[in-house]
GROMACS .gro file of C-alpha atoms in nm:
model
  480
    1MET     CA    1  -1.755  -0.671  -1.939
    2MET     CA    2  -1.832  -0.301  -1.782
    3PRO     CA    3  -1.581  -0.148  -1.558
    4VAL     CA    4  -1.700  -0.130  -1.176
    5SER     CA    5  -1.775   0.203  -1.050
    6ILE     CA    6  -1.888   0.194  -0.702
    7SER     CA    7  -2.200   0.427  -0.612
    8LEU     CA    8  -2.070   0.685  -0.380
    9PRO     CA    9  -1.818   0.944  -0.545
   10VAL     CA   10  -1.550   1.023  -0.321
   11PHE     CA   11  -1.506   1.357  -0.417
   12MET     CA   12  -1.840   1.487  -0.357
   13TYR     CA   13  -1.788   1.510   0.055
   14THR     CA   14  -1.540   1.772  -0.051
   15GLN     CA   15  -1.818   2.003  -0.141
   16TYR     CA   16  -2.054   1.898   0.103
   17PHE     CA   17  -1.817   1.988   0.377
   18ARG     CA   18  -1.676   2.307   0.184
   19LEU     CA   19  -1.348   2.156   0.146
   20SER     CA   20  -1.110   2.272  -0.124
   21ARG     CA   21  -0.923   1.927  -0.138
   22LEU     CA   22  -0.925   1.589   0.004
   23PRO     CA   23  -0.787   1.627   0.377
   24PHE     CA   24  -0.665   1.279   0.420
   25THR     CA   25  -0.462   1.157   0.097
   26ILE     CA   26  -0.235   0.871   0.166
   27SER     CA   27   0.026   0.997  -0.110
   28PRO     CA   28   0.325   1.133   0.041
   29ASP     CA   29   0.295   1.518   0.021
   30PRO     CA   30   0.532   1.745   0.161
   31GLY     CA   31   0.318   2.045   0.155
   32VAL     CA   32   0.078   1.909   0.421
   33THR     CA   33   0.298   1.726   0.651
   34TYR     CA   34   0.205   1.769   0.997
   35LEU     CA   35   0.540   1.768   1.230
   36SER     CA   36   0.474   1.586   1.543
   37GLU     CA   37   0.743   1.626   1.817
   38GLY     CA   38   0.871   1.300   1.680
   39HIS     CA   39   0.871   1.404   1.320
   40ARG     CA   40   1.051   1.724   1.418
   41GLU     CA   41   1.323   1.515   1.583
   42ALA     CA   42   1.352   1.296   1.301
   43LEU     CA   43   1.386   1.580   1.055
   44ALA     CA   44   1.654   1.734   1.262
   45HIS     CA   45   1.840   1.412   1.212
   46LEU     CA   46   1.796   1.410   0.837
   47ARG     CA   47   1.925   1.769   0.844
   48TYR     CA   48   2.221   1.660   1.041
   49SER     CA   49   2.348   1.503   0.714
   50LEU     CA   50   2.405   1.870   0.584
   51SER     CA   51   2.670   1.933   0.878
   52GLY     CA   52   2.932   1.778   0.720
   53HIS     CA   53   2.953   1.521   0.999
   54GLY     CA   54   2.708   1.253   0.920
   55GLY     CA   55   2.855   1.003   0.662
   56LEU     CA   56   2.580   0.750   0.728
   57ILE     CA   57   2.248   0.788   0.883
   58CYS     CA   58   1.987   0.563   0.978
   59LEU     CA   59   1.590   0.641   1.006
   60THR     CA   60   1.333   0.354   1.096
   61GLY     CA   61   0.997   0.361   1.167
   62GLU     CA   62   0.683   0.144   1.130
   63VAL     CA   63   0.497   0.131   0.805
   64GLY     CA   64   0.276   0.433   0.752
   65THR     CA   65   0.446   0.659   1.037
   66GLY     CA   66   0.574   0.927   0.748
   67LYS     CA   67   0.917   0.844   0.682
   68THR     CA   68   0.887   0.858   0.287
   69THR     CA   69   0.704   1.205   0.359
   70LEU     CA   70   0.952   1.375   0.595
   71CYS     CA   71   1.255   1.242   0.319
   72ARG     CA   72   1.054   1.411   0.039
   73LEU     CA   73   1.005   1.741   0.287
   74PHE     CA   74   1.393   1.728   0.344
   75LEU     CA   75   1.518   1.687  -0.022
   76GLY     CA   76   1.271   1.977  -0.110
   77GLN     CA   77   1.429   2.216   0.186
   78VAL     CA   78   1.812   2.156   0.088
   79GLY     CA   79   1.961   2.462  -0.059
   80GLU     CA   80   2.116   2.513  -0.438
   81LYS     CA   81   2.460   2.381  -0.296
   82VAL     CA   82   2.334   2.049  -0.232
   83LYS     CA   83   2.337   1.750  -0.487
   84THR     CA   84   2.050   1.504  -0.383
   85ALA     CA   85   1.975   1.127  -0.487
   86TYR     CA   86   1.676   0.932  -0.422
   87ILE     CA   87   1.681   0.532  -0.436
   88TYR     CA   88   1.355   0.357  -0.393
   89ASN     CA   89   1.447   0.020  -0.530
   90PRO     CA   90   1.690  -0.153  -0.288
   91ARG     CA   91   1.694  -0.487  -0.479
   92LEU     CA   92   1.962  -0.387  -0.728
   93SER     CA   93   2.288  -0.536  -0.817
   94SER     CA   94   2.605  -0.354  -0.696
   95GLN     CA   95   2.659  -0.224  -1.058
   96GLU     CA   96   2.275  -0.114  -1.083
   97LEU     CA   97   2.301   0.090  -0.753
   98LEU     CA   98   2.637   0.263  -0.876
   99ALA     CA   99   2.462   0.321  -1.213
  100SER     CA  100   2.148   0.467  -1.057
  101LEU     CA  101   2.367   0.675  -0.824
  102CYS     CA  102   2.511   0.836  -1.131
  103ASP     CA  103   2.211   0.877  -1.300
  104GLU     CA  104   2.048   1.045  -1.011
  105LEU     CA  105   2.340   1.287  -0.958
  106GLU     CA  106   2.368   1.370  -1.328
  107ILE     CA  107   2.731   1.190  -1.371
  108GLY     CA  108   2.801   1.063  -1.735
  109TYR     CA  109   2.926   0.743  -1.785
  110PRO     CA  110   2.959   0.474  -2.085
  111GLY     CA  111   2.660   0.235  -2.142
  112ASP     CA  112   2.963  -0.068  -2.106
  113ALA     CA  113   3.115   0.089  -1.783
  114SER     CA  114   3.190  -0.212  -1.532
  115GLU     CA  115   3.130  -0.193  -1.156
  116GLY     CA  116   3.475  -0.082  -1.106
  117ASP     CA  117   3.434   0.179  -1.350
  118LEU     CA  118   3.129   0.328  -1.234
  119TYR     CA  119   3.292   0.375  -0.868
  120ARG     CA  120   3.564   0.560  -1.016
  121TYR     CA  121   3.330   0.799  -1.209
  122LEU     CA  122   3.152   0.835  -0.915
  123GLN     CA  123   3.441   0.883  -0.694
  124SER     CA  124   3.555   1.162  -0.925
  125ALA     CA  125   3.257   1.327  -0.990
  126LEU     CA  126   3.206   1.369  -0.593
  127LEU     CA  127   3.576   1.528  -0.582
  128ASN     CA  128   3.472   1.763  -0.842
  129TYR     CA  129   3.139   1.869  -0.651
  130TYR     CA  130   3.356   1.899  -0.340
  131SER     CA  131   3.601   2.122  -0.503
  132ALA     CA  132   3.303   2.361  -0.635
  133GLY     CA  133   3.150   2.385  -0.287
  134TYR     CA  134   2.860   2.101  -0.338
  135GLN     CA  135   2.759   1.868  -0.073
  136VAL     CA  136   2.603   1.526  -0.177
  137VAL     CA  137   2.323   1.361   0.000
  138CYS     CA  138   2.183   1.008  -0.110
  139VAL     CA  139   1.862   0.879   0.046
  140ILE     CA  140   1.792   0.512   0.018
  141ASP     CA  141   1.417   0.407   0.109
  142GLU     CA  142   1.288   0.072   0.185
  143ALA     CA  143   1.637  -0.017   0.309
  144GLN     CA  144   1.531  -0.312   0.493
  145ALA     CA  145   1.494  -0.493   0.173
  146MET     CA  146   1.819  -0.431   0.103
  147PRO     CA  147   2.048  -0.776   0.034
  148VAL     CA  148   2.377  -0.822   0.223
  149HIS     CA  149   2.592  -0.764  -0.085
  150LEU     CA  150   2.449  -0.433  -0.139
  151LEU     CA  151   2.498  -0.319   0.209
  152GLU     CA  152   2.867  -0.415   0.154
  153MET     CA  153   2.848  -0.172  -0.121
  154ILE     CA  154   2.703   0.108   0.119
  155ARG     CA  155   2.991   0.049   0.323
  156LEU     CA  156   3.246   0.096   0.019
  157LEU     CA  157   3.071   0.420  -0.079
  158THR     CA  158   3.119   0.535   0.287
  159ASN     CA  159   3.511   0.540   0.233
  160LEU     CA  160   3.471   0.789  -0.042
  161GLU     CA  161   3.598   1.095   0.180
  162THR     CA  162   3.904   1.355   0.171
  163SER     CA  163   4.129   1.381   0.444
  164THR     CA  164   3.886   1.545   0.653
  165GLU     CA  165   3.523   1.512   0.525
  166LYS     CA  166   3.300   1.270   0.378
  167LEU     CA  167   3.218   1.316  -0.005
  168MET     CA  168   2.865   1.175   0.012
  169THR     CA  169   2.599   1.153   0.276
  170LEU     CA  170   2.391   0.847   0.284
  171ILE     CA  171   2.061   0.819   0.459
  172LEU     CA  172   1.925   0.449   0.503
  173VAL     CA  173   1.529   0.492   0.540
  174GLY     CA  174   1.335   0.154   0.648
  175GLN     CA  175   1.108  -0.028   0.873
  176PRO     CA  176   1.206  -0.181   1.193
  177GLU     CA  177   1.353  -0.471   1.048
  178LEU     CA  178   1.661  -0.231   0.912
  179ARG     CA  179   1.772  -0.224   1.284
  180GLU     CA  180   1.760  -0.597   1.320
  181LEU     CA  181   1.938  -0.630   0.976
  182LEU     CA  182   2.212  -0.375   1.062
  183GLY     CA  183   2.252  -0.576   1.406
  184ARG     CA  184   2.386  -0.898   1.209
  185HIS     CA  185   2.761  -0.978   1.303
  186ASP     CA  186   2.856  -0.980   0.961
  187LEU     CA  187   2.746  -0.626   0.895
  188ARG     CA  188   2.905  -0.470   1.226
  189GLN     CA  189   3.150  -0.287   1.018
  190LEU     CA  190   2.854  -0.087   0.863
  191ASN     CA  191   2.658  -0.061   1.173
  192GLN     CA  192   2.965   0.104   1.347
  193ARG     CA  193   2.969   0.379   1.083
  194ILE     CA  194   2.621   0.526   1.150
  195THR     CA  195   2.675   0.841   1.305
  196ALA     CA  196   2.287   0.924   1.374
  197ARG     CA  197   2.005   0.683   1.389
  198TYR     CA  198   1.606   0.785   1.503
  199HIS     CA  199   1.337   0.572   1.532
  200LEU     CA  200   1.005   0.738   1.421
  201LYS     CA  201   0.713   0.650   1.669
  202HIS     CA  202   0.342   0.649   1.639
  203LEU     CA  203   0.139   0.969   1.728
  204GLN     CA  204   0.028   0.983   2.088
  205GLN     CA  205  -0.325   1.031   2.168
  206GLY     CA  206  -0.282   1.391   2.219
  207GLU     CA  207  -0.155   1.439   1.913
  208VAL     CA  208  -0.413   1.289   1.690
  209GLY     CA  209  -0.653   1.555   1.733
  210LYS     CA  210  -0.415   1.821   1.655
  211TYR     CA  211  -0.325   1.615   1.312
  212VAL     CA  212  -0.652   1.601   1.246
  213GLU     CA  213  -0.716   1.957   1.276
  214PHE     CA  214  -0.416   2.047   1.064
  215ARG     CA  215  -0.512   1.829   0.796
  216LEU     CA  216  -0.847   1.977   0.780
  217ALA     CA  217  -0.673   2.323   0.811
  218GLN     CA  218  -0.485   2.256   0.501
  219ALA     CA  219  -0.813   2.146   0.320
  220GLY     CA  220  -0.971   2.479   0.393
  221THR     CA  221  -1.157   2.443   0.717
  222ASN     CA  222  -1.125   2.521   1.085
  223GLU     CA  223  -1.474   2.369   1.146
  224LYS     CA  224  -1.469   2.079   1.404
  225LEU     CA  225  -1.561   1.803   1.185
  226PHE     CA  226  -1.467   1.510   1.429
  227SER     CA  227  -1.611   1.471   1.784
  228THR     CA  228  -1.410   1.440   2.077
  229ALA     CA  229  -1.512   1.060   2.118
  230ALA     CA  230  -1.420   1.019   1.732
  231ILE     CA  231  -1.047   1.150   1.789
  232ASN     CA  232  -1.033   0.920   2.065
  233ARG     CA  233  -1.171   0.612   1.872
  234LEU     CA  234  -0.962   0.735   1.573
  235TRP     CA  235  -0.659   0.710   1.778
  236ARG     CA  236  -0.728   0.360   1.904
  237LEU     CA  237  -0.805   0.202   1.608
  238SER     CA  238  -0.529   0.344   1.405
  239GLY     CA  239  -0.275   0.290   1.639
  240GLY     CA  240  -0.135   0.647   1.596
  241ILE     CA  241   0.004   0.578   1.265
  242PRO     CA  242  -0.070   0.860   1.023
  243ARG     CA  243  -0.153   0.642   0.711
  244LYS     CA  244  -0.397   0.458   0.891
  245ILE     CA  245  -0.551   0.781   1.054
  246ASN     CA  246  -0.596   0.910   0.700
  247VAL     CA  247  -0.746   0.616   0.562
  248ILE     CA  248  -0.982   0.595   0.831
  249ALA     CA  249  -1.064   0.943   0.855
  250ASP     CA  250  -1.148   0.976   0.491
  251ARG     CA  251  -1.392   0.670   0.475
  252ALA     CA  252  -1.562   0.828   0.806
  253LEU     CA  253  -1.612   1.171   0.632
  254LEU     CA  254  -1.738   0.971   0.324
  255GLY     CA  255  -1.969   0.811   0.574
  256ALA     CA  256  -2.099   1.148   0.741
  257TYR     CA  257  -2.158   1.274   0.388
  258ALA     CA  258  -2.345   0.940   0.278
  259SER     CA  259  -2.570   0.959   0.600
  260GLU     CA  260  -2.626   1.337   0.559
  261LYS     CA  261  -2.431   1.394   0.917
  262LYS     CA  262  -2.226   1.742   0.964
  263SER     CA  263  -1.958   1.599   1.168
  264VAL     CA  264  -1.806   1.262   1.235
  265SER     CA  265  -1.920   1.044   1.540
  266HIS     CA  266  -1.728   0.759   1.709
  267LYS     CA  267  -1.985   0.535   1.560
  268LEU     CA  268  -1.893   0.657   1.229
  269VAL     CA  269  -1.521   0.587   1.288
  270ASN     CA  270  -1.583   0.232   1.397
  271GLN     CA  271  -1.787   0.174   1.079
  272ALA     CA  272  -1.495   0.312   0.877
  273SER     CA  273  -1.256   0.100   1.050
  274ARG     CA  274  -1.443  -0.180   0.991
  275GLU     CA  275  -1.494  -0.096   0.626
  276VAL     CA  276  -1.136  -0.016   0.564
  277SER     CA  277  -1.017  -0.325   0.727
  278GLY     CA  278  -1.217  -0.539   0.507
  279GLU     CA  279  -1.438  -0.663   0.778
  280ASP     CA  280  -1.828  -0.666   0.718
  281ALA     CA  281  -2.077  -0.511   0.993
  282ALA     CA  282  -2.246  -0.816   1.022
  283SER     CA  283  -1.957  -1.051   0.997
  284SER     CA  284  -1.813  -0.870   1.277
  285ARG     CA  285  -2.080  -0.961   1.523
  286ILE     CA  286  -2.074  -1.330   1.446
  287SER     CA  287  -2.151  -1.508   1.782
  288ARG     CA  288  -2.216  -1.884   1.921
  289GLU     CA  289  -2.598  -1.792   1.895
  290PHE     CA  290  -2.584  -1.653   1.552
  291LEU     CA  291  -2.384  -1.979   1.414
  292LEU     CA  292  -2.653  -2.196   1.603
  293VAL     CA  293  -2.908  -2.043   1.462
  294THR     CA  294  -2.777  -2.057   1.103
  295THR     CA  295  -2.610  -2.404   1.114
  296PHE     CA  296  -2.920  -2.586   0.978
  297SER     CA  297  -3.010  -2.353   0.691
  298PHE     CA  298  -2.654  -2.340   0.572
  299VAL     CA  299  -2.629  -2.708   0.612
  300ALA     CA  300  -2.935  -2.767   0.414
  301PHE     CA  301  -2.836  -2.529   0.129
  302ALA     CA  302  -2.484  -2.718   0.112
  303ALA     CA  303  -2.680  -3.056   0.084
  304VAL     CA  304  -2.837  -2.931  -0.205
  305VAL     CA  305  -2.563  -2.765  -0.366
  306PHE     CA  306  -2.342  -3.089  -0.290
  307ALA     CA  307  -2.610  -3.310  -0.453
  308TYR     CA  308  -2.614  -3.069  -0.764
  309TRP     CA  309  -2.241  -3.043  -0.792
  310ALA     CA  310  -2.181  -3.424  -0.742
  311GLY     CA  311  -2.388  -3.497  -1.057
  312MET     CA  312  -2.215  -3.248  -1.269
  313PHE     CA  313  -1.886  -3.211  -1.146
  314SER     CA  314  -1.723  -3.373  -1.445
  315PHE     CA  315  -1.899  -3.153  -1.671
  316ALA     CA  316  -1.764  -2.849  -1.461
  317VAL     CA  317  -1.402  -2.930  -1.513
  318GLN     CA  318  -1.473  -2.945  -1.864
  319LYS     CA  319  -1.676  -2.632  -1.907
  320PRO     CA  320  -1.715  -2.443  -1.574
  321GLU     CA  321  -1.901  -2.158  -1.709
  322ALA     CA  322  -2.170  -2.409  -1.852
  323ILE     CA  323  -2.278  -2.482  -1.495
  324LEU     CA  324  -2.170  -2.161  -1.317
  325ALA     CA  325  -2.373  -1.946  -1.546
  326GLU     CA  326  -2.684  -2.091  -1.370
  327GLY     CA  327  -2.547  -1.939  -1.045
  328LEU     CA  328  -2.533  -2.286  -0.899
  329GLY     CA  329  -2.234  -2.497  -0.772
  330ILE     CA  330  -2.047  -2.239  -0.589
  331SER     CA  331  -2.046  -2.229  -0.226
  332ALA     CA  332  -1.763  -2.165   0.089
  333ASP     CA  333  -1.717  -2.558   0.095
  334ASN     CA  334  -1.648  -2.628  -0.246
  335CYS     CA  335  -1.470  -2.301  -0.361
  336GLU     CA  336  -1.111  -2.478  -0.313
  337THR     CA  337  -1.191  -2.747  -0.523
  338ILE     CA  338  -1.329  -2.539  -0.806
  339SER     CA  339  -0.979  -2.335  -0.768
  340ARG     CA  340  -0.807  -2.639  -0.814
  341GLN     CA  341  -1.010  -2.801  -1.114
  342SER     CA  342  -1.067  -2.466  -1.324
  343SER     CA  343  -0.886  -2.139  -1.391
  344TYR     CA  344  -1.147  -1.982  -1.143
  345ARG     CA  345  -1.108  -1.833  -0.806
  346CYS     CA  346  -1.296  -1.776  -0.500
  347LEU     CA  347  -1.310  -1.424  -0.327
  348TRP     CA  348  -1.542  -1.286  -0.050
  349THR     CA  349  -1.643  -0.916  -0.166
  350GLU     CA  350  -1.902  -0.670   0.009
  351MET     CA  351  -1.966  -0.533  -0.385
  352PRO     CA  352  -2.330  -0.427  -0.413
  353VAL     CA  353  -2.550  -0.640  -0.608
  354ARG     CA  354  -2.608  -0.433  -0.907
  355ASP     CA  355  -2.212  -0.424  -0.953
  356LEU     CA  356  -2.197  -0.812  -0.903
  357GLU     CA  357  -2.496  -0.860  -1.191
  358ARG     CA  358  -2.308  -0.599  -1.414
  359SER     CA  359  -1.980  -0.806  -1.371
  360GLY     CA  360  -2.158  -1.129  -1.537
  361LEU     CA  361  -1.971  -1.325  -1.288
  362PRO     CA  362  -2.135  -1.635  -1.072
  363TYR     CA  363  -2.177  -1.583  -0.732
  364VAL     CA  364  -2.376  -1.634  -0.413
  365ILE     CA  365  -2.489  -1.415  -0.151
  366THR     CA  366  -2.611  -1.410   0.195
  367VAL     CA  367  -2.978  -1.234   0.281
  368THR     CA  368  -3.137  -1.173   0.601
  369ASP     CA  369  -3.472  -1.337   0.665
  370SER     CA  370  -3.762  -1.215   0.867
  371ALA     CA  371  -3.608  -1.359   1.193
  372GLY     CA  372  -3.268  -1.156   1.132
  373ARG     CA  373  -3.126  -1.519   1.011
  374SER     CA  374  -2.832  -1.519   0.763
  375LEU     CA  375  -2.921  -1.744   0.460
  376TRP     CA  376  -2.733  -1.837   0.105
  377LYS     CA  377  -2.890  -1.768  -0.206
  378THR     CA  378  -2.788  -1.807  -0.560
  379SER     CA  379  -2.769  -1.530  -0.798
  380LEU     CA  380  -3.117  -1.638  -0.915
  381ALA     CA  381  -3.259  -1.548  -0.608
  382VAL     CA  382  -3.139  -1.184  -0.542
  383ASP     CA  383  -3.347  -0.983  -0.328
  384GLU     CA  384  -3.373  -0.649  -0.137
  385ARG     CA  385  -3.218  -0.821   0.164
  386TYR     CA  386  -2.887  -0.887   0.057
  387GLY     CA  387  -2.678  -0.888   0.366
  388GLY     CA  388  -2.354  -0.748   0.185
  389ARG     CA  389  -2.166  -1.027   0.161
  390ALA     CA  390  -2.093  -1.231  -0.171
  391LEU     CA  391  -1.883  -1.553  -0.278
  392VAL     CA  392  -1.765  -1.459  -0.630
  393LEU     CA  393  -1.597  -1.687  -0.874
  394TRP     CA  394  -1.350  -1.495  -1.090
  395ARG     CA  395  -1.035  -1.529  -1.310
  396GLY     CA  396  -0.710  -1.346  -1.251
  397PRO     CA  397  -0.435  -1.296  -1.453
  398ASP     CA  398  -0.175  -1.578  -1.551
  399ASN     CA  399   0.078  -1.640  -1.278
  400TYR     CA  400  -0.140  -1.522  -1.025
  401GLY     CA  401  -0.156  -1.749  -0.746
  402GLY     CA  402  -0.321  -1.527  -0.482
  403GLU     CA  403  -0.044  -1.391  -0.333
  404ILE     CA  404   0.010  -1.012  -0.209
  405ILE     CA  405   0.212  -0.777  -0.385
  406ARG     CA  406   0.381  -0.494  -0.218
  407PRO     CA  407   0.530  -0.170  -0.341
  408GLY     CA  408   0.919  -0.265  -0.382
  409GLU     CA  409   0.869  -0.617  -0.511
  410PHE     CA  410   0.887  -0.788  -0.833
  411SER     CA  411   0.603  -0.992  -0.971
  412PRO     CA  412   0.484  -1.067  -1.342
  413VAL     CA  413   0.132  -0.967  -1.244
  414VAL     CA  414   0.280  -0.618  -1.192
  415THR     CA  415   0.290  -0.584  -1.584
  416TRP     CA  416  -0.067  -0.702  -1.602
  417VAL     CA  417  -0.162  -0.432  -1.339
  418LYS     CA  418   0.014  -0.159  -1.538
  419GLU     CA  419  -0.173  -0.256  -1.873
  420LYS     CA  420  -0.500  -0.268  -1.665
  421LEU     CA  421  -0.463   0.084  -1.569
  422GLY     CA  422  -0.348   0.228  -1.878
  423LEU     CA  423   0.000   0.268  -1.749
  424SER     CA  424   0.316   0.262  -1.997
  425VAL     CA  425   0.573  -0.002  -1.884
  426GLY     CA  426   0.816   0.232  -2.047
  427ASP     CA  427   0.762   0.503  -1.807
  428TRP     CA  428   0.885   0.277  -1.517
  429SER     CA  429   1.182   0.177  -1.693
  430VAL     CA  430   1.403   0.406  -1.533
  431ILE     CA  431   1.654   0.219  -1.325
  432GLY     CA  432   1.908   0.047  -1.476
  433SER     CA  433   2.237   0.082  -1.655
  434SER     CA  434   2.159  -0.146  -1.976
  435ALA     CA  435   1.888  -0.212  -2.186
  436SER     CA  436   1.828  -0.552  -2.042
  437ALA     CA  437   1.834  -0.419  -1.682
  438MET     CA  438   1.587  -0.187  -1.764
  439LYS     CA  439   1.350  -0.439  -1.941
  440SER     CA  440   1.339  -0.637  -1.624
  441PHE     CA  441   1.191  -0.349  -1.441
  442ALA     CA  442   0.853  -0.398  -1.634
  443GLU     CA  443   0.787  -0.631  -1.329
  444PHE     CA  444   0.872  -0.384  -1.037
  445TYR     CA  445   0.635  -0.246  -0.840
  446ASP     CA  446   0.749   0.121  -0.793
  447PRO     CA  447   0.598   0.404  -0.619
  448MET     CA  448   0.482   0.587  -0.888
  449MET     CA  449   0.262   0.289  -0.988
  450ALA     CA  450   0.188   0.246  -0.625
  451ASP     CA  451   0.006   0.579  -0.626
  452SER     CA  452  -0.211   0.478  -0.917
  453VAL     CA  453  -0.308   0.170  -0.736
  454ALA     CA  454  -0.415   0.402  -0.442
  455GLU     CA  455  -0.618   0.617  -0.669
  456PHE     CA  456  -0.807   0.312  -0.815
  457GLN     CA  457  -0.872   0.137  -0.509
  458GLN     CA  458  -1.014   0.458  -0.345
  459SER     CA  459  -1.238   0.516  -0.662
  460ASN     CA  460  -1.369   0.134  -0.612
  461GLY     CA  461  -1.428   0.181  -0.224
  462LEU     CA  462  -1.117  -0.006  -0.149
  463THR     CA  463  -0.862   0.036   0.116
  464PRO     CA  464  -0.613   0.260  -0.065
  465ASP     CA  465  -0.319   0.053   0.091
  466LYS     CA  466  -0.134   0.029  -0.237
  467ILE     CA  467  -0.144  -0.351  -0.170
  468LEU     CA  468  -0.194  -0.570  -0.458
  469GLY     CA  469  -0.376  -0.861  -0.318
  470PRO     CA  470  -0.662  -1.084  -0.441
  471LYS     CA  471  -0.951  -0.814  -0.388
  472THR     CA  472  -0.764  -0.538  -0.571
  473ILE     CA  473  -0.678  -0.804  -0.850
  474PHE     CA  474  -1.021  -0.877  -0.867
  475TYR     CA  475  -1.162  -0.531  -0.931
  476LEU     CA  476  -0.882  -0.467  -1.165
  477SER     CA  477  -0.988  -0.793  -1.376
  478LEU     CA  478  -1.344  -0.624  -1.407
  479LEU     CA  479  -1.169  -0.353  -1.634
  480ASP     CA  480  -1.201  -0.401  -2.021
   0.00000   0.00000   0.00000
């Protein structure tokens, strides 16, 4: 089975617009960080940790507002006399957290060290760092996912101090749920120890244009590639969230390149937003009139499919390939039945027909007739009127039930994804204090892997959101 390669090369538009790099990448890059007023205030709160007064600091914000980028920018700016630790995986045991801190701060410890031993090793090393004039700062990202027992360990870590100063500053970074978590009654002691907290908000309407200009300038151009109307539309569709702005703006530039436009209009932004959100342009215009016109055609086709399926169902359960290879026996109505009776899954996709054909998978598509109506056709009747929507039957990895897997979570599917992307599992086994603990992290969806997933998504025309959902898993399943 051949790998999927969607037609338009993403990097070609950099040449078309004379850019030195992609201007709207979603990977956290401190080198191209736009600091809005809110970002500057958030960065000031992070720098407060270097004052010697901030034992525990909390930074929160919605997904995609730039928290991780700010943390990396901050950590890259600290002086030589500052020891730093960055913990991304908050779902550790207390012992694993202490071991990870020791690893990050280059503190040695025996392999059989207990939790109490690790705490003492850490305390001793922090005292030595303090005596040598060093400050120690630890950033814990995605802290909203921390279990209560781990937050209790955080409280104990804030007890590491001299008679006048804290030995280590801890910075908790997370989504708004972190504020709710810290507000729990049983965590009030920890909440009361927070000396500074800041909630990072979305970009305001007037800031989006400046943000876009900044990103384009960093990519080597001062040309106005987005119209004023496009900027306003970009703000409305993204909600002022930088990551969403990047995803939509990147796809809008690709659309301008594909249509040979020299700038992005508000219509291109609208189209880009529909594409990255998974909406098909045609399906987004479904109305009552459309449903009335197409009902008869769909029912007629469904009746034919049902009659065929009813006669062959028992055979399909035994050998689904025998029937599905003919392009029949699949429709929106019976997909759930097929999934229950076989190892196949149904998926809506906007994949081009040529890629559907190359995949070798059974599918049905929509086509538009001369009257503008949307009709169902099997893969035996592919024609140029393909409406852009296809219902595909595919096989996913073992133990995959169609769930969504986000960075920071565990799943057996993660190991399968690493193998598909050619990533060495060992490269990600870096957290943990023993061989057995490290082995379990083969199923951990970490930030390095997330960047690789985003690159794969972008190269295949998917939204580079780093989320392992059915569509991304489907595209990965087509790789040899």
